[in-house]
XYZ file of C-alpha atoms in Angstrom:
535
model
C -26.354 -23.823 50.487
C -27.563 -26.247 53.099
C -25.008 -29.206 54.500
C -27.216 -31.928 52.740
C -27.342 -30.622 49.408
C -23.310 -29.627 49.582
C -22.586 -33.114 50.473
C -24.884 -34.148 47.726
C -22.697 -32.074 45.179
C -19.283 -32.982 46.762
C -20.237 -36.665 46.574
C -21.493 -36.210 42.879
C -18.032 -34.319 42.113
C -15.924 -36.916 43.661
C -17.584 -40.121 42.303
C -17.576 -39.182 38.593
C -14.288 -37.201 38.471
C -12.178 -40.329 37.833
C -14.945 -41.423 34.883
C -15.023 -37.975 33.421
C -13.304 -37.437 29.897
C -11.308 -34.332 29.476
C -12.341 -31.151 28.227
C -10.778 -31.716 25.036
C -12.357 -35.464 24.667
C -15.708 -34.266 25.346
C -15.354 -31.463 22.763
C -13.674 -33.755 20.286
C -16.463 -36.343 21.012
C -19.289 -33.550 20.065
C -20.910 -34.041 23.662
C -23.591 -32.029 24.532
C -24.864 -30.348 27.777
C -27.384 -32.400 29.793
C -28.774 -31.262 33.048
C -27.697 -27.812 34.443
C -27.934 -27.948 38.402
C -27.769 -24.520 40.219
C -26.554 -24.380 43.660
C -27.138 -21.170 45.341
C -25.360 -21.002 48.487
C -26.382 -18.423 51.112
C -24.383 -15.528 52.525
C -22.859 -17.594 55.330
C -21.796 -21.207 55.657
C -23.892 -22.315 58.861
C -21.767 -25.542 58.657
C -18.646 -23.675 59.634
C -18.704 -23.205 63.389
C -17.243 -19.765 63.070
C -20.206 -18.554 61.090
C -23.023 -20.359 62.850
C -24.333 -17.726 65.296
C -27.352 -15.957 65.784
C -26.563 -12.948 63.782
C -25.506 -14.739 60.758
C -28.299 -17.138 60.944
C -30.821 -13.999 61.014
C -29.160 -12.739 57.946
C -29.387 -15.744 56.142
C -32.934 -16.035 56.922
C -33.899 -12.503 56.037
C -31.875 -12.519 52.828
C -33.779 -13.124 49.765
C -31.701 -15.930 47.800
C -30.804 -15.581 44.309
C -33.137 -17.438 42.040
C -32.232 -20.240 39.837
C -33.719 -18.407 36.711
C -31.479 -15.252 37.393
C -28.131 -17.624 37.583
C -29.351 -19.615 34.567
C -29.928 -15.818 32.730
C -25.917 -15.474 33.266
C -25.185 -18.593 31.480
C -23.642 -18.562 27.858
C -24.767 -22.312 27.375
C -28.145 -23.932 27.732
C -28.941 -27.858 27.845
C -28.431 -29.010 24.224
C -25.778 -26.934 23.269
C -22.325 -28.643 22.250
C -19.871 -28.626 25.484
C -17.351 -26.012 25.640
C -14.861 -25.489 28.369
C -14.250 -21.803 27.238
C -18.019 -20.988 27.468
C -17.978 -22.594 31.083
C -14.907 -20.394 32.097
C -16.630 -17.366 30.236
C -19.694 -17.699 31.966
C -17.926 -17.679 35.346
C -15.893 -14.791 34.364
C -18.945 -12.699 33.278
C -20.390 -13.418 36.470
C -17.548 -12.503 38.643
C -17.087 -9.284 36.652
C -20.863 -8.076 36.144
C -22.849 -9.763 38.855
C -22.261 -7.992 42.146
C -25.024 -9.927 43.887
C -22.959 -13.236 43.755
C -19.371 -13.990 44.900
C -17.091 -16.923 43.663
C -19.081 -18.740 40.977
C -17.879 -22.329 40.265
C -19.233 -24.042 36.986
C -17.915 -28.036 36.752
C -19.012 -30.819 34.466
C -20.034 -33.508 37.123
C -21.167 -36.634 35.063
C -20.772 -37.882 31.736
C -23.674 -40.185 30.162
C -25.132 -41.137 26.778
C -23.324 -38.327 25.157
C -24.367 -35.486 27.423
C -22.436 -34.137 30.007
C -24.533 -32.816 33.296
C -23.053 -29.349 34.756
C -23.361 -28.040 38.229
C -23.141 -24.122 38.956
C -22.307 -23.040 42.428
C -22.599 -19.637 43.407
C -22.353 -17.703 46.656
C -24.801 -15.013 47.608
C -24.188 -11.757 49.263
C -25.979 -8.998 51.232
C -27.756 -6.889 48.781
C -30.498 -4.918 50.163
C -28.985 -1.920 52.315
C -29.779 1.391 53.998
C -26.427 3.013 53.547
C -24.791 6.053 55.333
C -21.759 7.182 53.276
C -18.867 9.475 53.843
C -15.803 10.246 52.172
C -13.009 12.590 52.631
C -10.247 13.356 49.676
C -8.405 16.616 48.724
C -9.438 18.258 51.970
C -13.394 18.034 51.144
C -16.090 15.780 52.647
C -18.789 14.165 50.775
C -21.769 12.189 52.362
C -24.774 10.182 51.012
C -27.752 8.356 52.515
C -29.692 5.907 50.193
C -31.286 2.566 50.037
C -30.001 -0.032 47.160
C -30.849 -3.386 46.373
C -28.416 -5.031 43.574
C -30.890 -8.233 43.712
C -34.176 -7.033 43.836
C -36.436 -10.097 45.125
C -33.542 -12.258 43.999
C -34.119 -11.258 40.325
C -30.871 -9.753 39.487
C -32.471 -6.212 39.019
C -30.749 -2.780 40.391
C -32.618 -0.211 42.133
C -31.272 2.626 43.946
C -32.795 5.739 45.645
C -30.848 8.333 47.489
C -29.408 11.603 48.340
C -25.832 12.733 48.253
C -23.960 15.930 49.026
C -20.409 16.992 47.579
C -18.207 19.859 46.741
C -20.079 20.443 43.783
C -23.716 19.852 44.670
C -26.626 18.297 46.560
C -28.421 15.449 44.536
C -31.484 13.395 44.916
C -31.484 10.702 42.640
C -32.830 7.535 41.571
C -31.442 4.408 39.280
C -32.774 1.293 37.646
C -30.908 -1.317 35.605
C -32.004 -4.792 34.512
C -29.034 -6.711 33.041
C -31.205 -9.620 31.877
C -34.822 -8.194 30.758
C -37.250 -11.383 30.962
C -34.112 -13.650 31.410
C -32.758 -12.700 28.185
C -29.387 -10.969 27.307
C -31.046 -7.411 26.597
C -30.462 -4.959 29.052
C -32.191 -1.515 30.139
C -31.642 1.234 32.507
C -33.074 4.555 33.856
C -31.603 7.225 35.962
C -33.294 10.265 37.260
C -31.457 13.031 39.153
C -32.535 16.393 40.919
C -29.729 18.590 41.818
C -29.341 21.769 43.333
C -27.638 23.006 40.167
C -30.001 21.306 37.693
C -31.663 18.077 36.677
C -30.609 15.113 34.726
C -31.969 11.916 33.193
C -30.781 8.996 30.988
C -32.646 5.872 29.688
C -31.292 3.168 27.588
C -31.782 -0.266 26.095
C -29.019 -2.750 24.971
C -28.193 -6.067 23.601
C -24.268 -6.184 24.276
C -21.832 -8.416 22.977
C -22.364 -10.486 26.184
C -19.685 -13.355 25.047
C -16.652 -13.305 22.725
C -18.664 -15.620 20.531
C -21.778 -13.164 20.308
C -22.755 -12.445 16.703
C -24.571 -9.348 16.988
C -25.195 -6.240 19.264
C -27.235 -3.202 19.173
C -28.949 -0.797 21.276
C -29.354 3.075 22.071
C -29.436 5.536 24.831
C -30.370 9.304 25.331
C -30.058 11.691 28.116
C -29.938 15.123 29.338
C -27.968 16.487 32.281
C -28.038 20.313 33.470
C -25.327 21.352 36.041
C -23.061 24.208 37.130
C -19.444 23.551 36.776
C -16.770 24.814 39.323
C -13.412 25.585 38.230
C -10.425 25.780 40.541
C -7.040 27.168 40.886
C -4.462 25.738 43.451
C -7.657 23.843 45.102
C -9.610 26.947 45.557
C -12.887 27.867 43.978
C -12.011 30.313 40.799
C -15.708 30.766 39.250
C -18.316 28.493 37.866
C -20.396 28.325 34.466
C -23.747 26.485 33.690
C -23.586 23.620 31.612
C -26.655 21.826 29.458
C -25.370 18.358 28.071
C -27.499 16.363 25.792
C -26.659 13.121 24.197
C -28.043 10.350 21.932
C -26.096 7.427 20.713
C -27.548 4.474 18.726
C -25.643 1.151 17.139
C -25.570 -1.721 15.550
C -22.571 -4.393 15.642
C -21.398 -7.701 14.211
C -18.550 -10.031 14.777
C -16.570 -10.510 11.490
C -14.528 -13.271 13.159
C -14.590 -15.571 15.873
C -11.846 -18.212 16.641
C -9.746 -20.020 19.299
C -7.279 -16.763 19.394
C -9.544 -13.647 18.138
C -12.665 -11.963 18.281
C -13.036 -9.368 15.694
C -16.059 -6.833 15.379
C -17.348 -3.774 13.611
C -19.821 -1.505 14.810
C -22.072 1.263 12.810
C -23.918 3.872 14.726
C -25.025 7.677 15.050
C -24.207 9.928 17.966
C -25.529 13.469 18.589
C -23.246 15.166 21.270
C -24.325 18.729 22.422
C -22.814 20.864 24.791
C -24.043 24.299 25.906
C -22.281 26.509 28.131
C -23.821 29.620 29.925
C -23.183 31.858 33.028
C -24.654 30.312 35.925
C -27.488 31.977 38.185
C -26.327 34.890 40.011
C -22.534 34.356 39.389
C -20.046 36.291 36.878
C -17.610 34.101 35.121
C -14.051 35.362 35.829
C -12.465 33.382 32.832
C -14.082 33.014 29.296
C -16.633 30.363 29.085
C -15.886 27.194 26.751
C -17.376 27.337 23.285
C -20.689 25.537 22.438
C -20.578 22.360 20.382
C -23.117 20.578 18.611
C -21.558 17.176 16.999
C -23.910 14.841 15.024
C -22.240 12.052 13.199
C -22.547 8.742 11.786
C -19.592 6.631 12.822
C -17.999 3.089 12.262
C -15.896 1.258 14.845
C -13.553 -1.879 14.531
C -12.794 -3.790 17.464
C -10.260 -6.683 18.028
C -9.980 -9.063 21.152
C -7.384 -11.666 22.036
C -9.309 -14.687 23.641
C -6.774 -15.127 26.253
C -7.536 -14.852 30.203
C -5.996 -16.053 33.417
C -7.132 -15.805 37.115
C -5.302 -14.869 40.203
C -5.865 -13.812 43.712
C -4.724 -10.537 45.822
C -4.133 -8.105 43.111
C -6.770 -5.497 42.789
C -9.233 -7.281 45.316
C -8.426 -9.104 48.949
C -8.740 -12.976 48.701
C -11.403 -13.070 45.767
C -10.791 -14.618 42.286
C -9.742 -12.069 39.722
C -9.822 -12.274 35.978
C -6.636 -11.044 33.769
C -7.129 -10.378 30.069
C -4.165 -11.044 28.334
C -2.847 -9.736 25.083
C -4.412 -7.267 22.719
C -7.935 -5.252 23.189
C -7.913 -2.544 20.496
C -10.493 -0.446 18.865
C -10.814 2.162 16.148
C -13.625 4.427 15.288
C -14.129 7.087 12.733
C -17.173 9.580 12.500
C -18.009 12.592 10.370
C -20.028 15.415 11.654
C -21.637 17.839 9.314
C -24.457 20.278 9.089
C -26.426 17.807 6.822
C -26.646 15.549 10.150
C -27.652 18.691 12.446
C -24.142 19.441 13.746
C -22.677 23.171 13.769
C -19.673 22.166 11.950
C -18.022 19.655 9.717
C -15.654 17.547 11.354
C -13.593 14.154 11.153
C -13.646 12.563 14.561
C -11.208 9.727 15.211
C -10.934 7.783 18.521
C -8.481 5.021 19.079
C -7.950 2.608 22.005
C -5.449 0.077 22.673
C -4.924 -1.984 25.695
C -2.378 -4.834 26.109
C -1.274 -7.164 29.179
C 1.183 -9.385 29.854
C 1.691 -12.142 32.552
C 5.398 -12.058 33.183
C 6.570 -15.329 34.908
C 3.828 -17.242 36.986
C 3.446 -14.026 39.360
C 4.125 -10.636 38.092
C 1.886 -8.676 35.585
C 2.309 -5.649 33.379
C -0.804 -3.529 31.650
C -0.824 -0.838 29.197
C -3.404 1.457 27.827
C -3.521 4.296 25.501
C -6.093 6.462 23.941
C -6.118 8.638 21.214
C -8.908 11.161 20.411
C -9.259 14.043 17.955
C -11.385 16.137 15.699
C -10.093 17.429 12.424
C -11.710 20.962 11.654
C -10.887 23.679 8.881
C -7.606 21.651 8.318
C -6.662 21.669 12.075
C -6.678 18.987 15.001
C -9.024 20.437 17.623
C -9.516 18.681 21.268
C -6.913 16.303 20.382
C -5.644 14.270 23.374
C -3.209 11.126 23.619
C -3.473 9.484 27.027
C -1.780 6.558 28.302
C -1.125 4.308 31.619
C 1.096 1.555 32.398
C 0.962 -0.725 35.486
C 3.587 -3.132 36.514
C 2.869 -5.757 39.522
C 5.745 -7.367 41.305
C 5.194 -9.936 43.790
C 7.434 -9.322 46.597
C 6.052 -11.991 48.990
C 3.182 -14.617 49.577
C 1.210 -11.719 51.048
C 2.514 -8.310 49.341
C 2.863 -6.680 45.872
C 4.559 -3.935 44.512
C 2.826 -1.562 42.272
C 4.352 0.978 40.049
C 1.657 3.162 37.908
C 2.754 5.687 35.316
C -0.225 7.856 33.618
C 0.172 10.783 31.499
C -2.119 12.855 29.011
C -0.882 15.427 26.332
C -3.489 17.917 24.755
C -3.651 20.047 21.938
C -6.290 22.729 21.031
C -8.538 21.182 24.084
C -12.101 22.402 24.109
C -12.562 25.087 27.121
C -14.004 22.442 29.397
C -11.465 19.512 28.654
C -8.625 20.753 31.048
C -6.572 18.149 32.705
C -6.250 18.417 36.756
C -4.314 16.688 39.422
C -5.160 16.622 43.082
C -6.323 14.605 45.866
C -9.124 13.392 43.709
C -6.894 12.126 41.175
C -4.724 10.205 42.935
C -2.138 12.839 44.238
C -3.231 11.820 47.912
C -1.327 14.671 50.033
C -2.923 17.568 48.254
C -6.327 19.241 47.870
C -8.609 18.369 45.128
C -8.258 20.106 41.779
C -5.059 21.611 42.951
C -3.310 22.058 39.255
C -4.705 22.058 35.698
C -3.336 22.434 32.442
C -2.919 21.044 28.947
C -0.713 17.980 29.740
C -0.447 16.051 32.793
C 1.688 13.179 34.251
C 1.512 11.037 37.294
C 3.225 7.996 39.032
C 2.318 6.110 41.899
C 4.640 3.642 43.532
C 2.348 1.567 46.061
C 3.418 -1.622 48.253
C 0.396 -3.618 49.020
C -0.042 -6.050 51.573
C -2.852 -8.717 51.733
C -3.073 -10.278 55.139
C -5.199 -13.542 55.920
C -7.220 -11.500 59.060
C -10.688 -11.865 58.466
C -12.239 -10.085 61.536
C -16.035 -11.162 62.282
C -15.967 -13.185 58.973
C -16.876 -9.898 57.225
C -13.942 -7.907 55.884
C -10.542 -8.957 54.510
C -7.822 -6.653 55.905
C -4.911 -5.263 53.754
C -2.511 -2.182 53.863
C -0.639 -0.151 51.628
C 2.560 2.127 51.684
C 2.749 4.762 49.006
C 4.385 7.430 47.177
C 2.661 9.860 44.750
C 4.185 12.293 42.446
C 2.605 14.473 39.386
C 2.301 17.848 37.962
C 0.699 19.525 34.827
C 1.857 21.909 32.034
C 0.194 24.500 29.767
C -2.469 26.987 30.247
C -6.243 26.777 30.503
C -9.133 29.086 30.938
C -8.575 29.762 34.510
C -5.218 31.171 35.133
C -3.048 28.525 37.568
C 0.701 29.036 38.498
C 2.405 25.933 37.451
C 4.371 24.607 40.356
C 6.213 21.844 38.907
C 6.615 18.192 40.340
C 4.212 17.599 43.646
C 5.081 14.888 45.860
C 3.487 13.079 48.563
C 3.913 9.815 50.793
C 1.455 7.918 53.121
C 0.066 4.555 54.427
C -3.423 3.243 54.268
C -5.714 0.721 55.429
C -7.787 -1.736 53.222
C -11.056 -3.295 54.064
C -12.376 -5.598 51.354
C -16.047 -6.120 51.732
C -16.839 -10.082 51.533
C -20.401 -9.995 52.138
C -22.152 -7.247 50.496
C -22.641 -6.310 47.120
C -21.843 -2.535 47.476
C -18.424 -1.173 47.385
C -15.558 -3.963 47.134
C -12.695 -1.829 49.089
C -12.987 0.611 51.761
C -9.650 3.042 51.703
C -8.588 4.858 54.750
C -5.588 6.725 53.957
C -3.057 9.161 55.716
C -0.833 11.305 53.322
C 1.630 14.128 53.712
C 2.789 16.298 51.058
C 6.336 16.889 50.480
C 6.448 20.123 48.431
C 3.442 21.668 49.883
C 3.313 25.595 51.010
C 1.622 26.889 54.257
C -1.609 27.013 52.891
C -1.996 23.020 52.568
C -2.351 20.687 55.858
C 0.517 18.676 56.498
C -1.578 15.729 57.084
C -4.441 14.701 54.528
C -6.891 12.218 55.868
C -8.884 10.196 52.958
C -11.873 8.005 53.079
C -13.662 6.446 50.249
C -14.999 3.177 48.753
C -13.549 1.816 45.476
C -13.990 -0.957 43.443
C -10.226 -1.909 43.567
C -7.410 -2.039 46.043
């Protein structure tokens, strides 16, 4: 935003703050929303001498600013609606969580007159058009990519990605399109096409989601097919491979049953066709048995309960940015019935439950808990049953640091042959090769001291660091014979670079880890580089 317009908004805020009634008074008076002013600020603030240089001026000049219509499409209120502080806060929260092309939105009432409340919406653009060269390393293996991506095509908030990547499993050429606000509405569409060295894949979908806690109806569907070669590992080494053909179609309709100040309760009705076919990979002979084919076609119903309680914080999973914390319960329970009459290859009762609960302990500490229970009941027994859970505790240890203790575990029973559980460098056991251990059950713990600094080099990245200890193990047997080595441990340190000016990749991770229980076949120093959405 240019200096003059910034001064106008600041002056308007300061001159009317004393005369504005409180949110509760505005809502009690039945005030309605009047003018909605959009202020889309540029990537760099040229009024700040630290950012007023030729490079940043050029970036602002070349950047296509987010259009007012794009920002308005993100809002949950329109001129003429009843004033609601909750909808203002939820609009800002949705933009932080769902719109990578802008950062740190601010939504304020600025003037009250004739029963109308004028609103200003301030957003901060980031750079969204990028040719990218990517490199990552974890578990002793490298991955790379080259692509061009735009998270805000021509300022309209559309997403386009075209690229090529290579990793331990395959080389892939791909294209993705996503529109989160079709024609300025809350409808969404998406298309993904992929051509791999081991097969092809595509997916297309359209959706009108529950875009707000106060949304009454939702619906949509998606369908797709992917063909690939799945490589199985034992002790981090390639064991064998098989071909996998996966087809899935899902359509649903949902409605809100209850919306009040404390709770949102919803019900969803849908139909899902989920087919998995396994076969020998070209020119390869499987050493272990192939998983059994599955063809599940079933109607389902799902209930959801969400506590309407949120808070904001800084320096938790990001560096220097506002983060949203959901507090209280977020739970759902789904039940489906597959049968040959619907196109399935069996009769099966399918149950799926998810429960999450988050607490704020005092003003600065945070606990989160999540569990999922899934199973099919077939022929009087439980098949592919798995109970998964994790818990995180964030303890603030100083103004610039937090201690994280993260526990996770999975317990499987009669798992399908392709649903084994793995641990290794790619699942958080950073001192070991990827896919090092597998089994029917898994447990893992991480203790990490996180450092969040005020260092902002070149006004481009926020710098943080971490020291960590990981431990984990698996139990049980899978189709691939793997010796169970008990508890594995590692320690390490890492550098974190928080991406402040771009839409792509929130945190760059650079880690060094050493295993404490490794034999001579494992390197004593593991180097990991990755781009992730959190610390």
